[in-house]
mmCIF file of C-alpha atoms in Angstrom:
data_model
loop_
_atom_site.group_PDB
_atom_site.id
_atom_site.type_symbol
_atom_site.label_atom_id
_atom_site.label_comp_id
_atom_site.label_asym_id
_atom_site.label_seq_id
_atom_site.Cartn_x
_atom_site.Cartn_y
_atom_site.Cartn_z
ATOM 1 C CA MET A 558 3.354 -11.353 22.788
ATOM 2 C CA PHE A 559 1.469 -9.516 20.058
ATOM 3 C CA LYS A 560 0.315 -11.879 17.399
ATOM 4 C CA ARG A 561 -0.785 -10.526 14.059
ATOM 5 C CA LYS A 562 -3.952 -12.046 12.665
ATOM 6 C CA ASN A 563 -3.580 -13.509 9.202
ATOM 7 C CA THR A 564 -6.932 -12.261 7.897
ATOM 8 C CA THR A 565 -5.705 -10.577 4.734
ATOM 9 C CA LEU A 566 -6.305 -12.181 1.389
ATOM 10 C CA GLU A 567 -3.809 -12.432 -1.415
ATOM 11 C CA LEU A 568 -2.940 -9.394 -3.524
ATOM 12 C CA THR A 569 -3.144 -9.581 -7.313
ATOM 13 C CA TYR A 570 -0.949 -7.133 -9.226
ATOM 14 C CA ILE A 571 -1.599 -6.221 -12.868
ATOM 15 C CA ALA A 572 1.645 -4.567 -13.981
ATOM 16 C CA LYS A 573 2.056 -1.585 -16.293
ATOM 17 C CA GLY A 574 2.024 -2.775 -19.910
ATOM 18 C CA THR A 575 -0.315 -5.693 -19.134
ATOM 19 C CA CYS A 576 -3.786 -5.731 -20.706
ATOM 20 C CA ILE A 577 -6.550 -8.038 -19.477
ATOM 21 C CA SER A 578 -10.005 -8.239 -21.027
ATOM 22 C CA GLY A 579 -13.134 -10.244 -20.279
ATOM 23 C CA GLU A 580 -14.555 -11.435 -16.965
ATOM 24 C CA THR A 581 -12.058 -11.117 -14.108
ATOM 25 C CA GLU A 582 -12.542 -12.284 -10.518
ATOM 26 C CA PHE A 583 -10.159 -11.413 -7.675
ATOM 27 C CA ALA A 584 -10.376 -13.448 -4.460
ATOM 28 C CA GLY A 585 -8.598 -10.672 -2.546
ATOM 29 C CA ASP A 586 -7.307 -7.185 -3.171
ATOM 30 C CA ALA A 587 -6.059 -6.050 -6.574
ATOM 31 C CA LEU A 588 -3.532 -3.405 -7.617
ATOM 32 C CA ILE A 589 -3.976 -2.310 -11.237
ATOM 33 C CA GLY A 590 -0.991 -0.712 -12.977
ATOM 34 C CA GLY A 591 -1.947 -1.869 -16.476
ATOM 35 C CA ASP A 592 -5.214 -1.954 -18.417
ATOM 36 C CA VAL A 593 -8.288 -3.998 -17.520
ATOM 37 C CA LYS A 594 -11.349 -4.108 -19.769
ATOM 38 C CA GLY A 595 -14.596 -5.930 -19.095
ATOM 39 C CA GLN A 596 -16.348 -7.148 -15.977
ATOM 40 C CA VAL A 597 -14.480 -7.272 -12.660
ATOM 41 C CA ILE A 598 -15.569 -8.595 -9.272
ATOM 42 C CA SER A 599 -13.673 -8.586 -5.977
ATOM 43 C CA GLN A 600 -14.603 -9.123 -2.341
ATOM 44 C CA GLY A 601 -11.717 -6.832 -1.402
ATOM 45 C CA GLN A 602 -10.228 -3.530 -2.437
ATOM 46 C CA ILE A 603 -9.245 -2.584 -5.970
ATOM 47 C CA THR A 604 -6.624 0.140 -6.383
ATOM 48 C CA ILE A 605 -5.940 1.708 -9.769
ATOM 49 C CA GLU A 606 -2.411 3.112 -9.857
ATOM 50 C CA HIS A 607 -1.527 6.430 -11.518
ATOM 51 C CA GLU A 608 -0.993 4.873 -14.974
ATOM 52 C CA GLY A 609 -3.588 2.096 -14.589
ATOM 53 C CA THR A 610 -7.024 1.979 -16.210
ATOM 54 C CA ILE A 611 -10.220 -0.006 -15.867
ATOM 55 C CA GLN A 612 -12.953 0.196 -18.504
ATOM 56 C CA GLY A 613 -16.114 -1.750 -17.840
ATOM 57 C CA GLN A 614 -18.283 -2.910 -14.983
ATOM 58 C CA VAL A 615 -16.873 -3.422 -11.489
ATOM 59 C CA GLN A 616 -18.278 -4.697 -8.220
ATOM 60 C CA CYS A 617 -15.992 -4.611 -5.183
ATOM 61 C CA HIS A 618 -15.895 -3.659 -1.513
ATOM 62 C CA GLU A 619 -13.708 -0.579 -1.956
ATOM 63 C CA MET A 620 -12.219 1.203 -4.985
ATOM 64 C CA ARG A 621 -9.260 3.614 -4.861
ATOM 65 C CA ILE A 622 -8.589 5.471 -8.099
ATOM 66 C CA ALA A 623 -5.281 7.224 -8.811
ATOM 67 C CA GLY A 624 -5.484 6.406 -12.539
ATOM 68 C CA HIS A 625 -8.577 6.233 -14.738
ATOM 69 C CA PHE A 626 -11.855 4.345 -14.377
ATOM 70 C CA SER A 627 -14.677 4.494 -16.905
ATOM 71 C CA GLY A 628 -17.868 2.471 -16.734
ATOM 72 C CA LYS A 629 -20.202 1.274 -13.997
ATOM 73 C CA LEU A 630 -19.057 0.800 -10.409
ATOM 74 C CA SER A 631 -20.882 -0.772 -7.473
ATOM 75 C CA CYS A 632 -19.020 -0.658 -4.144
ATOM 76 C CA GLU A 633 -19.287 0.225 -0.482
ATOM 77 C CA LYS A 634 -16.706 3.032 -0.705
ATOM 78 C CA VAL A 635 -14.928 4.831 -3.548
ATOM 79 C CA ILE A 636 -11.943 7.163 -3.128
ATOM 80 C CA ILE A 637 -10.738 9.293 -6.040
ATOM 81 C CA MET A 638 -7.138 10.322 -5.396
ATOM 82 C CA GLY A 639 -5.633 13.623 -6.561
ATOM 83 C CA THR A 640 -4.517 12.135 -9.898
ATOM 84 C CA GLY A 641 -7.601 9.963 -10.391
ATOM 85 C CA THR A 642 -10.540 10.234 -12.788
ATOM 86 C CA LEU A 643 -13.830 8.379 -12.515
ATOM 87 C CA ASP A 644 -16.056 8.671 -15.578
ATOM 88 C CA GLY A 645 -19.332 6.779 -15.289
ATOM 89 C CA GLU A 646 -22.086 5.559 -12.985
ATOM 90 C CA VAL A 647 -21.434 4.799 -9.322
ATOM 91 C CA ALA A 648 -23.555 3.089 -6.671
ATOM 92 C CA SER A 649 -21.802 3.510 -3.312
ATOM 93 C CA ASN A 650 -22.536 4.326 0.305
ATOM 94 C CA GLN A 651 -19.408 6.470 0.698
ATOM 95 C CA MET A 652 -17.518 8.649 -1.769
ATOM 96 C CA GLU A 653 -14.389 10.700 -1.214
ATOM 97 C CA ILE A 654 -12.759 12.953 -3.806
ATOM 98 C CA LEU A 655 -9.347 14.336 -2.924
ATOM 99 C CA GLU A 656 -8.133 17.674 -4.256
ATOM 100 C CA GLY A 657 -7.343 17.294 -7.957
ATOM 101 C CA GLY A 658 -9.490 14.181 -8.368
ATOM 102 C CA GLN A 659 -12.200 14.235 -11.040
ATOM 103 C CA PHE A 660 -15.667 12.688 -11.048
ATOM 104 C CA ILE A 661 -17.637 12.825 -14.293
ATOM 105 C CA GLY A 662 -20.949 11.024 -14.143
ATOM 106 C CA MET A 663 -23.733 10.058 -11.787
ATOM 107 C CA ARG A 664 -23.732 8.681 -8.252
ATOM 108 C CA ILE A 665 -26.504 7.020 -6.322
ATOM 109 C CA LYS A 666 -26.084 6.383 -2.624
ATOM 110 C CA GLU A 667 -28.340 3.360 -2.391
ATOM 111 C CA SER A 668 -26.733 -0.009 -2.733
ATOM 112 C CA ILE A 669 -28.495 -1.027 -5.931
ATOM 113 C CA ASN A 670 -27.081 -3.212 -8.640
ATOM 114 C CA LEU A 671 -26.187 -0.983 -11.586
ATOM 115 C CA LEU A 672 -25.108 -4.110 -13.369
ATOM 116 C CA GLU A 673 -28.417 -5.953 -13.368
ATOM 117 C CA ASN A 674 -28.133 -6.934 -17.047
ATOM 118 C CA THR A 675 -24.944 -8.903 -16.549
ATOM 119 C CA SER A 676 -24.629 -12.471 -15.294
ATOM 120 C CA LEU A 677 -21.216 -11.838 -13.683
ATOM 121 C CA PHE A 678 -22.677 -10.694 -10.384
ATOM 122 C CA ASP A 679 -25.024 -13.562 -9.625
ATOM 123 C CA ASP A 680 -25.267 -15.299 -6.247
ATOM 124 C CA GLU A 681 -23.414 -18.391 -7.447
ATOM 125 C CA LYS A 682 -20.273 -16.438 -8.341
ATOM 126 C CA LEU A 683 -20.401 -14.430 -5.106
ATOM 127 C CA LYS A 684 -20.609 -17.702 -3.107
ATOM 128 C CA LYS A 685 -17.645 -19.058 -5.082
ATOM 129 C CA LEU A 686 -15.586 -15.982 -4.211
ATOM 130 C CA GLN A 687 -16.545 -16.250 -0.537
ATOM 131 C CA THR A 688 -15.460 -19.892 -0.538
ATOM 132 C CA LEU A 689 -12.112 -18.927 -2.093
ATOM 133 C CA SER A 690 -11.553 -16.172 0.450
ATOM 134 C CA GLU A 691 -12.263 -18.541 3.374
ATOM 135 C CA ALA A 692 -9.754 -21.121 2.165
#
């Protein structure tokens, strides 16, 4: 009777105690419980758990921070949870900081590319991610 659409992409989980560095691309959503350093791109949502950290440059659709993020972030929406800390530069259209959450840095509302000096966010890689998400 009620059919659920299968429009969600896969979820990638980086467990506590895991450390990833370099260029990382997620085709879907990502849940970060460990440490990620470097450049990250995702068409979906990235959630940093309470003990998770990301240091570097990130471009995604939505970022939820319950742990710690430091670096440059470009996204449509960022939510800093009560235990979360965002330290850096943010380009987003929407920003929400829950009670207890901390934002240290600068935010610009316009959707500009803070990461213009990096080759990670070029059109070719974005097309590749879109192709992966459609498969």
